[in-house]
Amino acid sequence: MSKKNLKEYWKRNLKYLLILLFIWFFVSFGCGILLADYLNNIKLGGFPLGFWFAQQGAIYVFVILIFVYVRLMNKLDAEFDVDEK
Amino acid sequence: MDIQTWTYVIVGLTFVLYIGIAVWARAGSTKEFYVAGGGVSPLANGLATAADWMSAASYLSMAGLISFMGFGGAQYLMGWTGGYVLLALLLAPYLRKFGKFTVPDFIGERYYSRVARLVALLCAILVSFTYVVGQMKGVGVAFARFLEVPFSTGIIIGIAIVFFYAVLGGMKGITYTQVAQYCVLIFAFTVPAIFISLQMVSNPIPQLGFGGTLSDGTYLLDKLNMLSVDLGFEEYTSSGMNDRVNMFFVTAALMFGTAGLPHVIVRFFTVPKVRDARKSAGYALLFIAILYTTAPAVASFARTNLIQTVSNKPYSEMPNWFNQWEDSELIKFEDKNMDGLIQYVADKDRNELIIDRDIMVLANPEIANLPAWVIALVIAGGLAAALSTAAGLLLVIATSVSHDLLKKNLMPNISDKGELLAARISIAVAVIGAGICGLNPPGFVAQVVALAFGLAAASFFPAIILGIFDKRMNKQGAVTGMIVGVFFTLIYIWYFKPQLGGPGTPEGYWFGIKPEGIGVVGMLINLMVAIVVSRLTAAPPQDVQDLVEDIRIPRGAASPGALH
């Protein structure tokens, strides 16, 4: 693969990382800790929302994030022809 | 059958299973011993990683901790799962592409330096050993209480089992045993949770159940908040007086520590491809999440049940389990106002009941009156959790000695057969050493687990991240960063932990940060020092820069060890 292509591939990878890690930070440190008191005023069934994010929601989002990353990267690898045969 | 008989039967059956797997999965080469031949499927690796990760602490102690902490307990839930996102996105695929056996391997080659490899080696052994001693103690306690054998006999049985399959099978044996152990422990954890959820809120899914309504129509969490406030505790679901700064830092330290723990990282060397490493991290977190989302449900069920069973009830009418746990002094009752009723309140002077929070998971099935076989199953699950984690940690120690120390430093000409023998001997020594320390645990063991996470966060995590994402990072930067980060963290934890003999008091905390959360600060210091030093010194040699370019793309991933 040429130098230029590699740079482009890496840039796209870093962009995905930044977006996914922003969500990672937002659901856990944001909704689960910093904004929890505020979100607790909203109810999700029997759960106060901030409490739900801290003890349930953040973990579900973590799992989804990894599988989204797997999909994105598999597509990106194929697009730049660097996937494993 | 009574609980005792059930326990013998179920624990015995699981042990036969583990030994059978060990015999089937013997290791014939160092590659099989270190990374299970590099041919583990992502799904199997995900299961094994989950079992490896979930220790006796996750299984036995965490739900209990949460039930007494309420909202704040989420720091463990998020901290011990969020690290996998970092692992999957920032570490696992690149380390798999790098394709060697150990974390010190990566550090040593990326930073073209024996010193770096030795620093990494020492950190790996220190982190893993502190961790494994705690596991051994957990095995001893579980055996002692339920098979009614002495504590020491319990540990010796545990050592014998781990010894057998770790020495024989290495990573290969450990991986497939861990797959079985995951199945045992997750079944054992969720079955009682489902029973209790059905009993209390008529919902078979505990994750949804603890947001459900009780038979009187009120939401379980509302009821629990009310009960807690009535007794003078904080509201269960609100962050109330909880120290937000510390929750933030402890969560972060656990996350970055998770991503830096060598026994977790090394698991991603065992899959065939880079894409498998990514996927495998996803599976691992999914399987971990099953337990980690059930635990907070168990916590709130247990808390509600407990308060309703004991609060203001006559002591003479307490059920059988209450007296049994009293015998082992994990429940203590003192009738201060002599009215024969149990006052369980937040106010220390009036409170009459002290409950060890570690018993919640074990006592929970009894509190909910579940059948004897369920209780026996929970015990087998606890043993599976402790044994699987201990085995994974011991392998890291053995590999560090036989591969990083002997092969890469002292005896570079050692044959594959010789190295395999050395690996077997060092794992045998490590198992016995851990067992001896478990028999006479130094009083600070519980404290050093915080240390393990802090050190992993402050040493490995930044060194590996910079090694992948910063091509300009050189050995001067990485080594100085690691040393400064580790020493800062070590000194801070020692200084503010009276149990370790430190003179500090909580008033002196920097920005109010507890020792448990300081690893993040150590990590940031490591990052900054490394970047500054590397920019002031020469760039790494061209072949190292090429190596970094190479690990960034998946194609051409060799099977691990192929370049040896």
XYZ file of C-alpha atoms in Angstrom:
649
model
C 0.000 0.000 0.000
C 1.301 3.463 -0.854
C 2.291 5.989 1.804
C -0.585 8.298 0.946
C -3.155 5.550 1.211
C -1.799 4.499 4.554
C -2.134 8.052 5.853
C -5.714 8.252 4.671
C -6.529 4.857 6.210
C -5.034 5.902 9.532
C -6.874 9.232 9.495
C -10.214 7.501 8.981
C -9.384 5.046 11.758
C -8.588 7.921 14.140
C -11.836 9.660 13.214
C -13.840 6.525 14.099
C -11.922 6.225 17.352
C -12.629 9.808 18.369
C -16.350 9.508 17.701
C -16.707 6.158 19.476
C -14.610 7.238 22.457
C -16.633 10.408 22.773
C -19.797 8.277 23.121
C -17.923 6.007 25.557
C -17.078 9.005 27.724
C -20.501 10.586 27.419
C -22.586 7.588 28.554
C -20.344 6.642 31.473
C -18.635 9.709 32.891
C -21.312 12.036 31.485
C -24.714 10.409 32.000
C -23.570 7.967 34.699
C -21.657 10.394 36.924
C -21.564 14.106 36.078
C -25.147 14.492 34.839
C -26.625 11.699 36.958
C -28.378 13.932 39.496
C -30.042 15.904 36.760
C -31.064 12.787 34.805
C -32.460 11.161 37.944
C -35.424 13.523 37.668
C -36.457 11.615 34.558
C -37.952 8.160 35.078
C -37.485 5.173 32.813
C -40.177 2.822 34.161
C -39.062 2.248 37.731
C -35.507 3.482 37.077
C -34.306 7.023 37.680
C -32.444 7.665 34.401
C -29.046 8.658 35.851
C -29.037 5.555 38.060
C -30.010 3.420 35.059
C -27.129 4.752 32.963
C -24.648 4.171 35.775
C -25.716 0.611 36.607
C -27.077 -0.651 33.278
C -27.127 1.654 30.263
C -23.441 2.524 30.079
C -22.538 -1.188 29.972
C -25.000 -1.911 27.139
C -23.578 1.004 25.157
C -20.010 -0.272 25.715
C -20.911 -3.627 24.160
C -22.630 -1.962 21.194
C -19.660 0.372 20.654
C -17.222 -2.513 20.212
C -19.431 -4.290 17.688
C -19.971 -1.048 15.755
C -16.195 -0.571 15.712
C -15.702 -4.132 14.412
C -18.110 -3.448 11.534
C -16.630 -0.065 10.662
C -13.085 -1.377 10.662
C -13.900 -4.479 8.618
C -15.452 -2.217 5.985
C -12.543 0.211 6.126
C -9.996 -2.604 5.796
C -11.783 -3.906 2.713
C -12.057 -0.429 1.201
C -8.321 0.194 1.497
C -7.485 -3.388 0.614
C -5.558 -4.056 3.818
C -7.819 -6.817 5.146
C -6.509 -10.263 5.924
C -7.017 -12.925 3.290
C -30.323 -34.065 49.731
C -28.940 -31.326 51.955
C -26.746 -28.412 50.907
C -23.583 -30.183 51.980
C -24.172 -33.250 49.775
C -25.259 -31.120 46.822
C -22.111 -29.049 47.163
C -19.862 -32.120 47.107
C -21.661 -33.475 44.047
C -21.692 -30.270 42.002
C -18.206 -29.062 42.915
C -16.863 -32.604 42.317
C -18.466 -32.794 38.873
C -17.066 -29.432 37.789
C -13.572 -30.447 38.920
C -13.736 -33.686 36.958
C -14.721 -31.602 33.925
C -11.756 -29.210 34.345
C -9.286 -32.057 34.701
C -10.733 -33.870 31.692
C -10.272 -30.755 29.570
C -6.712 -30.352 30.827
C -5.771 -33.864 29.771
C -7.320 -33.340 26.342
C -5.606 -29.948 25.817
C -1.990 -30.694 26.705
C 0.569 -28.254 25.326
C 3.311 -29.668 23.102
C 5.280 -26.517 22.238
C 6.043 -23.112 23.714
C 3.636 -21.581 21.212
C 0.828 -23.760 22.554
C 1.933 -23.090 26.106
C 2.100 -19.286 25.776
C -0.695 -18.456 23.319
C -2.612 -21.735 22.872
C -1.047 -22.132 19.421
C -2.647 -18.879 18.247
C -5.639 -20.810 16.931
C -8.383 -20.041 19.439
C -11.674 -18.936 17.862
C -12.840 -15.422 18.759
C -15.910 -16.819 20.493
C -13.946 -19.272 22.650
C -11.416 -16.551 23.413
C -14.235 -14.202 24.406
C -15.595 -16.809 26.831
C -12.151 -17.520 28.240
C -11.371 -13.804 28.613
C -14.620 -13.292 30.482
C -13.828 -16.123 32.930
C -10.255 -14.922 33.243
C -11.474 -11.417 34.017
C -14.251 -12.194 36.481
C -12.528 -13.057 39.711
C -13.806 -14.135 43.081
C -14.180 -10.409 43.778
C -16.540 -9.795 40.844
C -18.495 -12.903 41.612
C -18.741 -12.953 45.386
C -18.092 -9.421 46.582
C -19.302 -6.983 43.954
C -23.071 -7.370 44.282
C -22.703 -7.125 48.056
C -20.627 -3.969 47.749
C -23.199 -2.376 45.462
C -26.078 -3.309 47.720
C -24.434 -1.353 50.526
C -23.223 1.522 48.333
C -26.295 2.000 46.123
C -25.713 4.387 43.245
C -22.006 4.802 44.005
C -21.399 1.076 43.422
C -21.633 1.867 39.724
C -17.972 2.830 39.808
C -17.114 -0.882 39.818
C -19.696 -1.742 37.179
C -18.555 0.907 34.700
C -14.894 0.748 35.698
C -14.542 -2.990 35.159
C -16.401 -3.016 31.821
C -15.475 0.310 30.189
C -11.833 -0.757 29.952
C -12.794 -3.294 27.285
C -13.830 -0.504 24.922
C -10.308 0.912 25.275
C -8.832 -2.547 24.796
C -10.827 -3.251 21.659
C -10.286 0.144 20.047
C -6.798 1.088 21.142
C -4.810 -2.033 21.992
C -6.015 -5.506 21.015
C -5.896 -5.347 17.172
C -2.457 -3.728 17.085
C -0.922 -6.038 19.639
C -2.316 -9.008 17.734
C -0.759 -7.695 14.523
C 2.527 -7.299 16.358
C 2.171 -11.009 17.042
C 4.485 -11.926 19.898
C 3.882 -13.698 23.176
C 3.850 -11.171 26.005
C 3.399 -7.522 26.928
C 7.102 -7.099 27.827
C 7.784 -8.508 24.320
C 5.988 -5.544 22.809
C 7.567 -2.994 25.116
C 11.032 -4.485 24.594
C 10.861 -4.510 20.790
C 8.932 -1.315 20.219
C 11.346 0.551 22.458
C 14.391 -1.429 21.222
C 15.649 -1.722 24.765
C 16.386 -4.410 27.323
C 15.845 -1.940 30.144
C 12.321 -1.244 28.907
C 11.653 -4.978 28.710
C 12.929 -5.485 32.251
C 10.852 -2.623 33.654
C 7.779 -4.080 31.931
C 8.658 -7.549 33.187
C 8.892 -6.399 36.803
C 5.595 -4.506 36.558
C 3.886 -7.575 35.036
C 5.072 -9.865 37.817
C 4.240 -7.363 40.564
C 0.734 -6.694 39.246
C -0.080 -10.365 38.646
C 1.306 -11.687 41.895
C -0.569 -9.257 44.153
C -3.707 -10.202 42.307
C -3.260 -13.956 42.433
C -2.661 -14.130 46.177
C -6.122 -12.660 46.713
C -7.629 -15.307 44.430
C -5.963 -18.106 46.351
C -7.359 -16.744 49.559
C -10.813 -16.677 47.955
C -10.504 -20.347 47.014
C -9.505 -21.238 50.562
C -12.402 -19.323 52.097
C -14.984 -20.848 49.770
C -13.795 -24.398 50.424
C -13.445 -23.867 54.124
C -16.955 -22.565 54.615
C -18.846 -24.999 52.446
C -16.965 -28.243 52.495
C -16.223 -27.733 56.178
C -12.549 -28.493 55.708
C -9.869 -26.315 57.322
C -8.873 -23.168 55.421
C -5.429 -24.604 54.640
C -6.852 -27.831 53.202
C -9.095 -25.700 51.002
C -6.122 -23.837 49.572
C -4.182 -27.060 49.024
C -7.094 -28.564 47.049
C -7.227 -25.362 45.002
C -3.481 -25.433 44.329
C -3.642 -29.077 43.268
C -6.367 -28.401 40.689
C -4.754 -25.285 39.199
C -1.342 -26.951 39.265
C -2.655 -29.876 37.287
C -4.181 -28.031 34.380
C -1.868 -25.012 34.235
C 1.375 -27.010 34.281
C 0.081 -29.595 31.855
C -1.762 -27.424 29.389
C -0.309 -23.914 29.689
C -2.405 -21.343 27.863
C -4.085 -24.052 25.819
C -5.312 -25.970 28.846
C -6.196 -22.766 30.679
C -8.179 -21.356 27.760
C -10.431 -24.368 27.315
C -10.877 -24.841 31.047
C -11.873 -21.183 31.306
C -14.545 -21.693 28.654
C -16.076 -24.379 30.876
C -15.599 -22.238 33.977
C -17.406 -19.327 32.361
C -20.410 -21.540 31.680
C -20.459 -22.783 35.274
C -20.086 -19.366 36.846
C -22.578 -17.501 34.673
C -25.207 -20.230 35.106
C -24.619 -20.205 38.846
C -24.889 -16.423 39.055
C -27.964 -15.914 36.896
C -30.141 -18.824 38.081
C -30.666 -17.515 41.626
C -31.062 -13.991 40.247
C -33.873 -15.163 37.949
C -35.599 -17.041 40.786
C -35.450 -14.006 43.047
C -36.588 -11.648 40.313
C -39.602 -13.889 39.689
C -40.388 -14.026 43.406
C -40.172 -10.296 44.021
C -41.316 -8.584 40.837
C -42.662 -11.482 38.687
C -40.178 -10.738 35.908
C -37.815 -13.479 34.702
C -35.192 -10.962 33.512
C -33.408 -9.464 36.523
C -31.994 -6.575 34.438
C -35.535 -5.369 33.810
C -36.936 -6.735 37.052
C -35.267 -4.290 39.387
C -37.068 -1.492 37.577
C -40.350 -3.353 38.063
C -43.112 -3.240 40.640
C -43.582 -5.270 43.801
C -46.769 -7.142 44.607
C -48.148 -4.050 46.379
C -47.824 -2.026 43.164
C -44.931 0.231 44.142
C -41.704 0.273 42.157
C -39.000 -1.814 43.803
C -36.456 1.005 43.680
C -38.940 3.514 45.138
C -39.666 1.092 47.944
C -35.946 0.575 48.530
C -35.340 4.327 48.595
C -38.143 4.715 51.113
C -36.890 1.899 53.351
C -33.353 3.303 53.207
C -34.399 6.848 54.076
C -36.656 5.621 56.907
C -33.675 3.868 58.486
C -31.470 6.929 58.074
C -29.461 5.713 55.070
C -29.056 7.693 51.853
C -31.503 7.175 49.025
C -30.394 4.038 47.182
C -30.583 5.459 43.671
C -29.250 8.965 44.151
C -25.693 10.137 44.246
C -26.593 12.145 47.354
C -23.549 12.711 49.481
C -21.415 10.421 47.331
C -18.186 12.060 46.421
C -18.546 12.741 42.720
C -14.880 13.586 42.146
C -13.786 10.250 43.518
C -16.419 8.295 41.665
C -15.049 9.874 38.491
C -11.420 9.107 39.262
C -11.946 5.597 40.623
C -14.050 4.661 37.586
C -11.355 6.002 35.269
C -8.526 4.283 37.153
C -10.337 0.942 36.952
C -11.011 1.395 33.227
C -7.456 2.302 32.268
C -6.109 -0.310 34.668
C -8.279 -3.000 33.055
C -6.895 -2.071 29.651
C -3.351 -2.298 31.011
C -3.532 -5.622 32.868
C -1.143 -8.116 31.266
C -3.288 -11.191 31.883
C -6.129 -9.580 29.945
C -4.005 -8.202 27.099
C -2.242 -11.500 26.504
C -5.547 -13.188 25.742
C -5.724 -11.277 22.461
C -2.493 -12.895 21.281
C -4.290 -16.240 21.100
C -6.684 -15.557 18.179
C -5.674 -16.188 14.550
C -6.299 -12.750 13.009
C -6.468 -9.027 13.709
C -10.166 -8.911 12.926
C -10.648 -11.798 15.364
C -8.935 -9.774 18.081
C -11.415 -6.926 17.621
C -14.400 -9.234 17.547
C -13.124 -11.278 20.446
C -12.978 -8.180 22.675
C -16.622 -7.572 21.795
C -17.595 -11.118 22.749
C -15.592 -10.890 25.952
C -17.400 -7.734 27.031
C -20.771 -9.174 26.051
C -20.181 -12.214 28.275
C -18.868 -10.058 31.097
C -21.850 -7.727 30.744
C -24.255 -10.600 31.439
C -22.863 -10.838 34.965
C -22.222 -7.133 35.381
C -25.777 -6.122 34.516
C -27.242 -8.889 36.697
C -25.143 -7.925 39.724
C -26.813 -4.525 40.353
C -30.220 -6.235 40.128
C -29.102 -8.845 42.659
C -27.818 -5.995 44.828
C -31.121 -4.180 45.025
C -33.149 -7.376 45.475
C -30.844 -8.492 48.259
C -30.919 -5.116 49.979
C -34.718 -4.928 49.924
C -35.077 -8.529 51.069
C -32.585 -8.047 53.850
C -34.203 -4.910 55.246
C -37.665 -6.458 55.096
C -36.485 -9.664 56.756
C -34.589 -8.173 59.673
C -35.684 -4.621 60.340
C -37.669 -4.327 63.562
C -38.313 -8.073 63.645
C -37.883 -10.134 66.820
C -34.455 -11.751 67.047
C -36.023 -15.020 68.193
C -37.893 -15.372 64.882
C -34.863 -15.018 62.615
C -34.533 -17.757 59.957
C -31.903 -20.456 59.990
C -29.379 -18.719 57.695
C -29.189 -15.772 60.072
C -27.899 -17.953 62.893
C -25.526 -19.860 60.626
C -23.814 -16.676 59.476
C -23.749 -15.512 63.091
C -21.739 -18.643 63.909
C -19.078 -17.612 61.403
C -19.269 -14.070 62.824
C -20.163 -12.509 59.491
C -23.429 -11.311 60.986
C -23.296 -9.722 64.421
C -26.285 -8.721 66.513
C -26.187 -6.873 69.780
C -29.503 -5.966 71.406
C -28.543 -2.513 72.661
C -31.967 -1.400 73.884
C -32.938 -4.909 75.078
C -36.317 -4.953 73.311
C -35.686 -8.260 71.535
C -36.168 -6.584 68.130
C -33.460 -5.975 65.554
C -32.805 -2.291 64.925
C -30.881 -1.969 61.665
C -30.309 1.776 61.169
C -27.668 4.147 59.818
C -27.029 5.765 63.205
C -24.012 3.912 64.651
C -25.050 4.319 68.284
C -28.491 2.823 67.800
C -27.645 0.254 65.110
C -27.700 -3.307 66.455
C -26.773 -5.313 63.381
C -23.456 -5.593 61.549
C -23.416 -7.543 58.274
C -20.291 -8.443 56.327
C -21.114 -7.309 52.810
C -19.170 -10.195 51.281
C -21.858 -12.669 52.303
C -24.624 -11.113 50.204
C -24.193 -13.280 47.082
C -23.763 -16.478 49.087
C -26.565 -15.718 51.528
C -28.941 -14.361 48.900
C -30.353 -17.738 47.750
C -30.903 -18.680 51.379
C -32.576 -15.386 52.199
C -34.908 -16.004 49.270
C -35.527 -19.632 50.362
C -34.221 -21.190 47.147
C -33.662 -24.972 46.905
C -30.420 -26.512 48.199
C -28.979 -27.325 44.747
C -29.076 -23.637 43.790
C -26.954 -22.777 46.801
C -24.486 -25.550 45.925
C -24.331 -24.217 42.382
C -23.435 -20.737 43.624
C -20.511 -22.221 45.537
C -19.251 -24.096 42.450
C -19.539 -20.821 40.522
C -17.469 -18.958 43.085
C -14.740 -21.580 42.859
C -14.822 -21.438 39.047
C -14.397 -17.659 39.165
C -11.448 -17.795 41.554
C -9.674 -20.709 39.827
C -9.982 -19.322 36.301
C -8.568 -15.935 37.247
C -5.755 -17.480 39.275
C -4.713 -19.690 36.347
C -4.588 -16.764 33.898
C -2.473 -14.694 36.260
C -0.085 -17.535 37.007
C 0.512 -18.019 33.309
C 1.587 -14.368 32.978
C 4.066 -14.822 35.793
C 5.449 -18.051 34.327
C 5.726 -16.576 30.830
C 7.496 -13.506 32.149
C 10.125 -15.685 33.763
C 10.648 -18.352 31.114
C 10.218 -16.199 28.000
C 11.114 -12.618 28.886
C 13.744 -13.275 31.505
C 15.390 -16.567 30.424
C 14.921 -16.689 26.668
C 15.193 -12.969 25.961
C 17.783 -11.997 28.545
C 19.774 -14.707 30.253
C 19.774 -17.755 27.953
C 19.022 -16.697 24.366
C 20.145 -20.079 22.987
C 17.700 -22.171 24.989
C 15.821 -24.695 22.806
C 12.039 -24.715 22.434
C 11.890 -27.871 24.531
C 14.077 -26.325 27.218
C 11.984 -23.181 27.260
C 8.798 -25.237 27.569
C 10.264 -27.104 30.512
C 11.334 -23.797 32.073
C 7.808 -22.446 31.571
C 6.336 -25.537 33.267
C 8.746 -25.255 36.180
C 8.114 -21.544 36.659
C 4.339 -21.962 36.612
C 4.684 -24.774 39.164
C 6.801 -22.530 41.389
C 4.352 -19.648 40.942
C 1.333 -21.811 41.863
C 2.994 -23.050 45.024
C 4.324 -19.591 45.910
C 0.878 -18.072 45.492
C -0.604 -20.843 47.603
C 1.857 -20.240 50.423
C 1.143 -16.508 50.350
C -2.578 -17.338 50.294
C -2.135 -19.454 53.434
C -0.427 -16.601 55.279
C -1.849 -13.619 53.468
C 0.030 -10.456 54.290
C -2.534 -8.151 55.892
C -2.331 -5.692 53.040
C -3.617 -8.030 50.293
C -6.990 -6.375 49.971
C -5.260 -3.018 49.721
C -2.860 -4.057 46.990
C -5.574 -4.870 44.487
C -6.084 -1.135 44.172
C -2.361 -0.976 43.667
C -2.470 -3.505 40.822
C -4.960 -1.401 38.866
C -3.172 1.838 39.623
C 0.151 0.412 38.485
C -1.269 -1.103 35.303
C -2.895 2.225 34.431
C 0.235 4.229 35.182
C 2.738 1.894 33.474
C 1.539 -0.345 30.636
C -1.422 1.551 29.289
C 0.430 4.753 28.262
C 3.537 2.874 27.084
C 1.510 0.682 24.740
C -0.796 3.454 23.482
C 2.136 5.720 22.692
C 3.962 2.827 21.060
C 1.095 2.463 18.588
C -0.267 5.968 18.142
C 2.885 8.067 18.424
C 5.489 7.029 15.873
C 7.955 9.567 17.278
C 7.914 7.968 20.741
C 11.378 6.629 21.608
C 12.866 4.530 24.372
C 14.023 7.494 26.458
C 10.480 8.887 26.570
C 8.715 5.589 27.228
C 11.088 4.365 29.926
C 11.191 7.698 31.790
C 7.396 7.950 31.518
C 6.852 4.452 32.917
C 9.278 4.953 35.786
C 7.913 8.363 36.785
C 4.286 7.192 36.453
C 4.841 4.033 38.494
C 6.804 5.740 41.248
C 4.316 8.566 41.561
C 1.446 6.074 41.871
C 3.302 3.781 44.266
C 4.297 6.613 46.569
C 0.865 8.220 46.591
C -0.859 4.921 47.401
C 1.681 4.010 50.076
C 1.526 7.497 51.615
C -2.252 7.600 51.909
C -2.880 3.972 52.869
C -2.483 3.589 56.606
C -2.726 -0.199 56.079
C 0.557 -0.023 54.166
C 2.133 2.076 56.910
C 1.794 5.429 55.160
C 1.568 8.548 57.363
C -0.996 10.448 55.210
C -4.585 11.232 56.192
C -7.607 11.825 53.932
C -7.356 15.582 54.584
C -4.080 15.573 52.657
C -5.469 14.001 49.436
C -4.516 15.963 46.338
C -7.708 17.531 45.031
C -9.497 15.047 47.293
C -8.497 12.054 45.155
C -8.474 8.712 46.964
C -5.526 6.322 46.477
C -7.853 4.018 44.478
C -8.289 6.725 41.865
C -4.744 8.027 41.625
C -3.714 5.653 38.801
C -5.333 8.013 36.293
C -3.180 10.882 37.462
C -0.136 8.589 37.267
C -1.163 7.735 33.730
C -1.457 11.386 32.706
C 1.929 12.159 34.252
C 3.432 9.206 32.386
C 1.954 10.463 29.091
C 3.202 14.017 29.559
C 6.696 13.052 30.695
C 7.038 10.546 27.850
C 5.995 13.053 25.196
C 8.239 15.846 26.467
C 11.309 13.605 26.898
C 10.853 11.947 23.508
C 10.700 15.294 21.724
C 13.962 16.385 23.346
C 15.842 13.216 22.354
C 16.594 11.447 19.064
C 13.799 9.867 17.010
C 13.569 6.050 17.129
C 15.519 4.145 14.435
C 13.958 3.645 11.014
C 13.185 -0.068 11.464
C 11.142 0.710 14.603
C 9.218 3.413 12.744
C 8.544 0.849 10.018
C 7.333 -1.581 12.659
C 4.818 1.000 13.890
C 3.561 1.571 10.324
C 3.243 -2.167 9.953
C 1.184 -2.855 13.091
C -1.302 -0.183 12.045
C -2.630 -2.249 9.143
C -4.150 -5.698 9.587
C -2.809 -7.387 6.453
C 0.101 -9.733 6.855
C -0.528 -10.707 10.471
C 1.702 -13.693 11.077
C 0.733 -16.310 13.588
C 2.272 -15.447 16.952
C 5.852 -16.454 17.389
C 6.369 -17.083 13.664
C 9.129 -14.493 13.579
C 11.065 -16.125 16.366
